[in-house]
Coordinates of C-alpha atoms in Angstrom, one line a residue:
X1 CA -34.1 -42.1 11.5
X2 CA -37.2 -43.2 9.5
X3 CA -40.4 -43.5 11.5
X4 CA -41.4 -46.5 12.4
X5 CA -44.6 -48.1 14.5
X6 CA -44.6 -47.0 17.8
X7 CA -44.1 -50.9 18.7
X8 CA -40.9 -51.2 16.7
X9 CA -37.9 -50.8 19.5
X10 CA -33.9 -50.4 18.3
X11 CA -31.5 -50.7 20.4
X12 CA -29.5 -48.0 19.4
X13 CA -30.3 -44.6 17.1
X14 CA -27.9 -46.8 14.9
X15 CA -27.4 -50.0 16.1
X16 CA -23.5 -50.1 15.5
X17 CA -20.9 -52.3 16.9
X18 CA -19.1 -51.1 19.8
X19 CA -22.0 -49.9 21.9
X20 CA -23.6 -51.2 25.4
X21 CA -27.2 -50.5 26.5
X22 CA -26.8 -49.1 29.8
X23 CA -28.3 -51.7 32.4
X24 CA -32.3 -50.8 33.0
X25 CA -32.0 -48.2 30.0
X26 CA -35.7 -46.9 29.4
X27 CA -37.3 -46.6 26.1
X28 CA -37.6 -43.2 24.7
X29 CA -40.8 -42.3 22.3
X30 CA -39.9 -39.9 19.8
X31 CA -42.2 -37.4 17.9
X32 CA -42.1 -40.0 14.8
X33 CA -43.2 -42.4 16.8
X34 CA -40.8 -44.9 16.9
X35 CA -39.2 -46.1 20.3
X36 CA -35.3 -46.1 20.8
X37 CA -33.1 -46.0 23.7
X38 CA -31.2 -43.0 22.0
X39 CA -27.1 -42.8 23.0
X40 CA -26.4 -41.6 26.1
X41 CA -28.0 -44.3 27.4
X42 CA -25.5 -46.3 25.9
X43 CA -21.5 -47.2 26.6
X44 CA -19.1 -47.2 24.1
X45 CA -16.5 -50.1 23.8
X46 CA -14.7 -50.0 20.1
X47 CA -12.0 -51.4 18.8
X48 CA -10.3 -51.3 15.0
X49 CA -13.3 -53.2 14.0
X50 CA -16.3 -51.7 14.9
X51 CA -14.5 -48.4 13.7
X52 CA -13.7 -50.0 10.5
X53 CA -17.3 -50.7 10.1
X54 CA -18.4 -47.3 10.7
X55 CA -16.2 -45.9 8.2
X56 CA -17.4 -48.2 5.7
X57 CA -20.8 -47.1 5.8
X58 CA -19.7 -43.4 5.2
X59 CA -19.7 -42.6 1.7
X60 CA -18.9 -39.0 -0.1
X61 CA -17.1 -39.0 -3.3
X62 CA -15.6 -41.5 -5.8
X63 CA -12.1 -39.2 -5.0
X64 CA -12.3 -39.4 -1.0
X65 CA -10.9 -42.3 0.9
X66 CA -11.7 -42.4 4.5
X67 CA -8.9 -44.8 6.3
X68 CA -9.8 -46.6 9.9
X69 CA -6.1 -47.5 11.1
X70 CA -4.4 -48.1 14.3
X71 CA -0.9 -48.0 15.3
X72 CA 1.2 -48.1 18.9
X73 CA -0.7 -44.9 19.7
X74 CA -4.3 -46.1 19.2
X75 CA -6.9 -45.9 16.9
X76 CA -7.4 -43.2 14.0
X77 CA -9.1 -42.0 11.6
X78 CA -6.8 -40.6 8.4
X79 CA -8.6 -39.2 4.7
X80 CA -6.9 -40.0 1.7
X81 CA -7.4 -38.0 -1.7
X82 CA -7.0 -38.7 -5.3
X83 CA -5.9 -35.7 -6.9
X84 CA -2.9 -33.9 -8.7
X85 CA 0.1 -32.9 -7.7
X86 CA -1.1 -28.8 -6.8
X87 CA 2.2 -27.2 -7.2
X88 CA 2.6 -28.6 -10.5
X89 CA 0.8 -25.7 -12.8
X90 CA 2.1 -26.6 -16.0
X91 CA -0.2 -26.6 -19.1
X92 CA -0.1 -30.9 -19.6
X93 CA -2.5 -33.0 -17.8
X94 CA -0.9 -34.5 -14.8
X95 CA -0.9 -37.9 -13.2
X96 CA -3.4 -38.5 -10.5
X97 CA -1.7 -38.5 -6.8
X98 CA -3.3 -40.0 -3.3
X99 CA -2.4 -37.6 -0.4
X100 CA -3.2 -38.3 2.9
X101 CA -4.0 -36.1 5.7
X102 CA -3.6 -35.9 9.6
X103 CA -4.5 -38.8 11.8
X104 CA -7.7 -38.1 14.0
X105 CA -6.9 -40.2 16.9
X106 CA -10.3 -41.8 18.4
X107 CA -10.4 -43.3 21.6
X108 CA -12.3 -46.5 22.3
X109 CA -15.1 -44.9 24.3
X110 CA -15.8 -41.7 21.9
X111 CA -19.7 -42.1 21.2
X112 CA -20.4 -43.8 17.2
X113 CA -21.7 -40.1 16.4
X114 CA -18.8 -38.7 17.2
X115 CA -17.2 -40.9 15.0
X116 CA -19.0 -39.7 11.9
X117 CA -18.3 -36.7 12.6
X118 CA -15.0 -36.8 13.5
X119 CA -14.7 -38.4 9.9
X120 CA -17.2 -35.4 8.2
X121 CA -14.0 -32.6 10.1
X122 CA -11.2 -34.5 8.5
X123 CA -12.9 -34.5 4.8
X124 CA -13.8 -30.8 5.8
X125 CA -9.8 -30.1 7.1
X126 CA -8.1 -32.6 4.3
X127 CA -10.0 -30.4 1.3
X128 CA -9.4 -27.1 2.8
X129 CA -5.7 -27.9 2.8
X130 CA -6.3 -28.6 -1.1
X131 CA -8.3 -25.1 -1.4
X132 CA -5.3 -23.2 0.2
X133 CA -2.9 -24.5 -2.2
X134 CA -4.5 -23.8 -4.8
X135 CA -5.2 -19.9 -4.3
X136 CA -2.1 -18.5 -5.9
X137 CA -0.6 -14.7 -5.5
X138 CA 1.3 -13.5 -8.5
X139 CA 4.6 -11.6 -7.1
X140 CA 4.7 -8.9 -9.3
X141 CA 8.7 -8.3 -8.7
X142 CA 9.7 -11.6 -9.4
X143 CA 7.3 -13.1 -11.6
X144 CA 6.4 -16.2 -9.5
X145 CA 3.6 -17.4 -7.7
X146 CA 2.7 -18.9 -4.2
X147 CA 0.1 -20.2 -2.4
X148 CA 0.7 -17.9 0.5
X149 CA -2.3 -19.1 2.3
X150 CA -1.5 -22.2 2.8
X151 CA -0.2 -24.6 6.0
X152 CA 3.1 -25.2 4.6
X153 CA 5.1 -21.7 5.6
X154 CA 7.5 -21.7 8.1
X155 CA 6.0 -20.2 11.4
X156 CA 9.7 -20.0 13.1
X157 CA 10.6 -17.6 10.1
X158 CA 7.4 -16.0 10.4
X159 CA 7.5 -14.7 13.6
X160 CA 11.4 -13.2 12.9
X161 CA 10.1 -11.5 10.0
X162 CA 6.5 -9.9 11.9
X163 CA 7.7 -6.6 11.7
X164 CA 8.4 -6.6 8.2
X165 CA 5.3 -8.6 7.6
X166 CA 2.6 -6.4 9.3
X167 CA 5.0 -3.1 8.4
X168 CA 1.9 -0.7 6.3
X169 CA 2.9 -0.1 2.4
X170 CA 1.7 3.3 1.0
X171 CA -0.1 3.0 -2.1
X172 CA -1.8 5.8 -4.0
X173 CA -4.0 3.8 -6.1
X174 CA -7.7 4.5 -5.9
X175 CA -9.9 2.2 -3.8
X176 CA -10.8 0.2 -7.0
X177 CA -7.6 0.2 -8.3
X178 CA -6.5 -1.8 -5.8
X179 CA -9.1 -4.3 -6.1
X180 CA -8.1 -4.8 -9.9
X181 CA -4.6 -5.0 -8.6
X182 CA -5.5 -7.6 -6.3
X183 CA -7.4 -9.7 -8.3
X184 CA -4.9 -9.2 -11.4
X185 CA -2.1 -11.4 -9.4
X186 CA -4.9 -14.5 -8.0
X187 CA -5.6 -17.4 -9.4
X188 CA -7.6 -20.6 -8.1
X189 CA -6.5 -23.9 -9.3
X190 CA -5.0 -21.8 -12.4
X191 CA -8.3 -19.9 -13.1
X192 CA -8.5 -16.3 -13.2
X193 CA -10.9 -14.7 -11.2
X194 CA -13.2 -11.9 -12.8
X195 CA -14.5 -8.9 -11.7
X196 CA -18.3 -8.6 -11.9
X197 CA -18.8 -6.3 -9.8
X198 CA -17.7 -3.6 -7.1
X199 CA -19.9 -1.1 -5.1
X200 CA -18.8 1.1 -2.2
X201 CA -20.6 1.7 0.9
X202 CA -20.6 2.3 4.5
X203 CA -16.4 2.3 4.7
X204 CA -17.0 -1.1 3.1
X205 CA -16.3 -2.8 -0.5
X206 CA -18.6 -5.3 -1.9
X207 CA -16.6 -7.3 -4.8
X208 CA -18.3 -9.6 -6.7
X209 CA -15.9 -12.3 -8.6
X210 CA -16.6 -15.5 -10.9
X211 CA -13.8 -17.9 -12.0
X212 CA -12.3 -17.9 -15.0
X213 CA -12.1 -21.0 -17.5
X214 CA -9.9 -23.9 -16.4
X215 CA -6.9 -24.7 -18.7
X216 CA -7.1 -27.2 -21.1
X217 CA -5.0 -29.9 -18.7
X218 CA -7.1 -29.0 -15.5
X219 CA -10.6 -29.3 -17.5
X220 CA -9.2 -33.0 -18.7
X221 CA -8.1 -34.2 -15.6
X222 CA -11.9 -33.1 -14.0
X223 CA -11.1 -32.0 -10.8
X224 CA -13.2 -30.0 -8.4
X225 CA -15.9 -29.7 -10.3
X226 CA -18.3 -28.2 -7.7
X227 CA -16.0 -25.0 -8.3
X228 CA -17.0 -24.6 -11.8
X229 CA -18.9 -21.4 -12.7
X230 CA -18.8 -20.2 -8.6
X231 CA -19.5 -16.9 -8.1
X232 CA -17.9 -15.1 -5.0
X233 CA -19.7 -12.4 -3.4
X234 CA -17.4 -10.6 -0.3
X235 CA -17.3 -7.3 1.4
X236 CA -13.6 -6.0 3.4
X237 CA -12.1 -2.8 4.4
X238 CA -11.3 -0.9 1.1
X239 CA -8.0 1.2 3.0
X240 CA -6.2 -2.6 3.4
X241 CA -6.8 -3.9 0.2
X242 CA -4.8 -7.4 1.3
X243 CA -8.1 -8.3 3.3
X244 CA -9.4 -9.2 -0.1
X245 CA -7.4 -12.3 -0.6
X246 CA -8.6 -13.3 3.1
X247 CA -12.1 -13.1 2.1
X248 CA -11.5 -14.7 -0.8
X249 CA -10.4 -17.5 0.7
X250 CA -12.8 -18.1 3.2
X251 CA -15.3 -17.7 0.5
X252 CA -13.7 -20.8 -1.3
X253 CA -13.2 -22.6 1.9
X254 CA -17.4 -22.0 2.6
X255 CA -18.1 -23.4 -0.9
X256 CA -16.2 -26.2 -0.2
X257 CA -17.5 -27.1 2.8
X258 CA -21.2 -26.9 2.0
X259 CA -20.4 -29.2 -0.5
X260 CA -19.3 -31.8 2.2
X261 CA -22.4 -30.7 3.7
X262 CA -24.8 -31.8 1.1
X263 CA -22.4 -34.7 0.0
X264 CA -21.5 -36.8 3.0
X265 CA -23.8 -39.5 3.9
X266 CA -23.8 -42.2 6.5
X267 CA -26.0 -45.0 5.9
X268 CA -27.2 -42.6 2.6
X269 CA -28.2 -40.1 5.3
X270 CA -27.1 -36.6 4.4
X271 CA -26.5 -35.8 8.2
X272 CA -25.4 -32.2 7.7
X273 CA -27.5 -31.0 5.0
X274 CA -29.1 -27.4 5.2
X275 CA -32.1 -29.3 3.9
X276 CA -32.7 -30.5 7.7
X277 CA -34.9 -28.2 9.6
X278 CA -33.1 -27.3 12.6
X279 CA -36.4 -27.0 14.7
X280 CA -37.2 -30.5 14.2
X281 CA -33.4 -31.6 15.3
X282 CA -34.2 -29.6 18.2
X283 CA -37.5 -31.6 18.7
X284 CA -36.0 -34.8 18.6
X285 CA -33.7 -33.7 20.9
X286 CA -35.6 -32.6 23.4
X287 CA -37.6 -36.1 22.8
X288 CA -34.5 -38.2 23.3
X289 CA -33.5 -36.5 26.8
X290 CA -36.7 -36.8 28.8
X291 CA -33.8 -36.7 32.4
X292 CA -36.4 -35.1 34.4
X293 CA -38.5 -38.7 33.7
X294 CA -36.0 -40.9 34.0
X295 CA -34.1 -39.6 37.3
X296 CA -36.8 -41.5 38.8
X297 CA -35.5 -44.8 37.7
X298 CA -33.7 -45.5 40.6
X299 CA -32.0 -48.7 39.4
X300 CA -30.5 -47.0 35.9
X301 CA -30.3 -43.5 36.8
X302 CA -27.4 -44.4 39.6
X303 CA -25.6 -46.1 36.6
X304 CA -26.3 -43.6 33.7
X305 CA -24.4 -40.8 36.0
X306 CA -21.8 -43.0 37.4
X307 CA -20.9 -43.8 33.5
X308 CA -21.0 -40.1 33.0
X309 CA -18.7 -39.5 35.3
X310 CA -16.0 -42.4 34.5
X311 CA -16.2 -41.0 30.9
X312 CA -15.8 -37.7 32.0
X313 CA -12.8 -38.4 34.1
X314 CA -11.3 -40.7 31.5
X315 CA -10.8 -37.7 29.1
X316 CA -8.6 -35.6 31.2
X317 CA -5.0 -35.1 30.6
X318 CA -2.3 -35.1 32.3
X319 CA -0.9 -31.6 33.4
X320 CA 2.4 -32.5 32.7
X321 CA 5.4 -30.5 33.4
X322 CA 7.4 -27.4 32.2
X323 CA 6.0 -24.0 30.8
X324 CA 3.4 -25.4 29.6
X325 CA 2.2 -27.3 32.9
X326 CA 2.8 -24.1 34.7
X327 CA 0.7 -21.8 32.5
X328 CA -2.3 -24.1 32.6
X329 CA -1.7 -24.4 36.2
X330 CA -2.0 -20.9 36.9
X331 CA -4.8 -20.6 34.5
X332 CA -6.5 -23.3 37.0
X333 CA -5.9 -21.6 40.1
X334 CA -7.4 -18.5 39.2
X335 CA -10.8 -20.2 39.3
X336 CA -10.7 -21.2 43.2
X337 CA -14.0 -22.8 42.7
X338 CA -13.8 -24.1 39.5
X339 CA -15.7 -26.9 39.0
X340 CA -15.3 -30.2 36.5
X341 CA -12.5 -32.9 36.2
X342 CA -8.9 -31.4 36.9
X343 CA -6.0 -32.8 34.9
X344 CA -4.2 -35.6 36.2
X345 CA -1.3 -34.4 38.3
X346 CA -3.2 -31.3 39.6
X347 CA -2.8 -30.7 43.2
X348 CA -3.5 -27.3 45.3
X349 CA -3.5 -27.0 49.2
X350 CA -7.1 -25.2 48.4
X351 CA -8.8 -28.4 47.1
X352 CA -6.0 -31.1 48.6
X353 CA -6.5 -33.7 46.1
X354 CA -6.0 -34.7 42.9
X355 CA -9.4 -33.7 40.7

């Protein structure tokens, strides 16, 4: 929020469609300056429109479609990327490709800043699906490659196969043999990754790793560029020589999103950039919640918790029934004096009503 003279008043910290000053809703000065009524002092009533409309004024990359939808479920939010086909690593360049991912279901009361960043996750989730397809592990027996980190195994199979799966191999190798070994069969996105350098210390290994070149094809079709010339710095157990590719990953996940950090804006605001000072979020925070001052307001502070509380008690679930129900409900129980909205359904002789 710019600053403003202290006599300018908006509505909102936004003034987006969808919202409801709170009746008798006192002005808040901030340390700018500038006067708001910030928004939890305000209701939220959207539909497909005013959600469209926030969408629209997020912006992030020229490859990034954000998607404001609705179907006989409600209202969603779904991310759409150009790209190429990731399982394809031939040598030609290949024909661009929208994807979508997962619906974010929003519900009509969910606060316009929770919106955004409901919208700033999804890029987040959407691209690290891309990054996990795109680390590749080289089976030595067989020649072939897989993105073994990715979403699409098959848990089912997974959990028949744990023994095998978590059973220790013996390998004689030395500590940084292993780590050549290991990086040998990775690739990112078809680049090698290159040893820089390896230090041992404390039980621990410090690897250091650039990528490669990218292929002729992957170079031309320009994707991803914020991973060119990246170099990884990680640290793992040296005795399980697997952790590697872990930390690997999460390394590339990190890089990818601090680059929706520094990238996604709303109303050209980069809201999550680690070029905000954190103490001044936390001064215009405190600023915006003066609660102690306005619990004296008789005629809105009645209102302001009574909206609380409806909100509150609109977002629990029902407990349902089978296994599931009876875990949670046992969960529950063991908290005789647990306090807060109970799912819909609950009932114990303790409490004798429905919370």
């Amino acid at each position: 929020m710019s600053a403003t003279p202290s006599t300018a008043v908006h509505p909102t910290q936004a003034g987006l469609p969808g919202e409801r000053v709170m009746p008798h809703a006192p002005l808040v000065r901030l340390p700018s300056g500038m006067d708001c009524i910030p928004q939890h002092y305000v209701t939220y009533h959207h539909d497909l429109a005013s959600l469209s409309e926030i969408a629209a004024r997020v912006s992030f990359d020229a490859h990034t479609l954000v998607f404001a939808s609705q179907d006989e479920h409600g209202m969603h939010i779904q991310i759409g990327l150009i790209g190429r086909e990731n399982y394809d690593r031939g040598q030609a360049v290949r024909p661009a490709k929208l994807v979508y991912g997962r619906k974010w279901r929003i519900d009509a009361d969910t606060p316009s800043s929770e919106i955004v960043q409901t919208i700033f996750l999804a890029i987040k989730k959407a691209r690290e699906h891309e990054v996990r397809e795109l680390l590749t592990l080289r089976d030595g027996r067989h020649g072939a490659s897989s993105a073994a980190l990715s979403n699409h195994l098959d848990l089912p199979m997974l959990v028949q196969q744990r023994q095998w799966l978590t059973h220790a191999r013996v390998n004689n190798a030395t500590d940084a043999e292993r780590v050549q070994h290991v990086l040998a069969g990775l690739r990112f996105a078809q680049r090698t990754l290159h040893l820089r350098s390896l230090h041992f210390f404390g039980g621990q290994a410090w690897v250091e790793v650039t990528l490669g070149e990218q292929a002729p094809g992957r170079a031309e079709e320009g994707d991803l560029p914020e991973f060119a010339d990246l170099r990884l710095c990680v640290r793992f157990d040296p005795s399980q020589p697997h952790q590697l590719i872990y930390e690997l990953m999460d390394a590339l996940i990190q890089h990818s999103d601090r680059h929706v950090d520094e990238t996604f804006l709303f109303d050209g605001f980069a809201r999550f950039s680690r070029q905000i000072d954190p103490r001044l979020l936390a001064r215009l925070s405190i600023a915006s919640r003066p609660y102690g001052r306005d619990q004296g307001n008789t005629r809105f502070y009645s209102g302001f918790q009574r909206a609380n509380y409806d909100t509150d008690a609109g977002r629990a679930p029902h407990l349902g029934t089978g296994a599931l129900a009876q875990r949670n409900r046992r969960l529950i129980e063991a908290h005789p004096t647990l306090q807060g909205h109970m799912p819909r359904g609950f009932l114990t002789p303790e409490r004798g009503r429905h919370a």
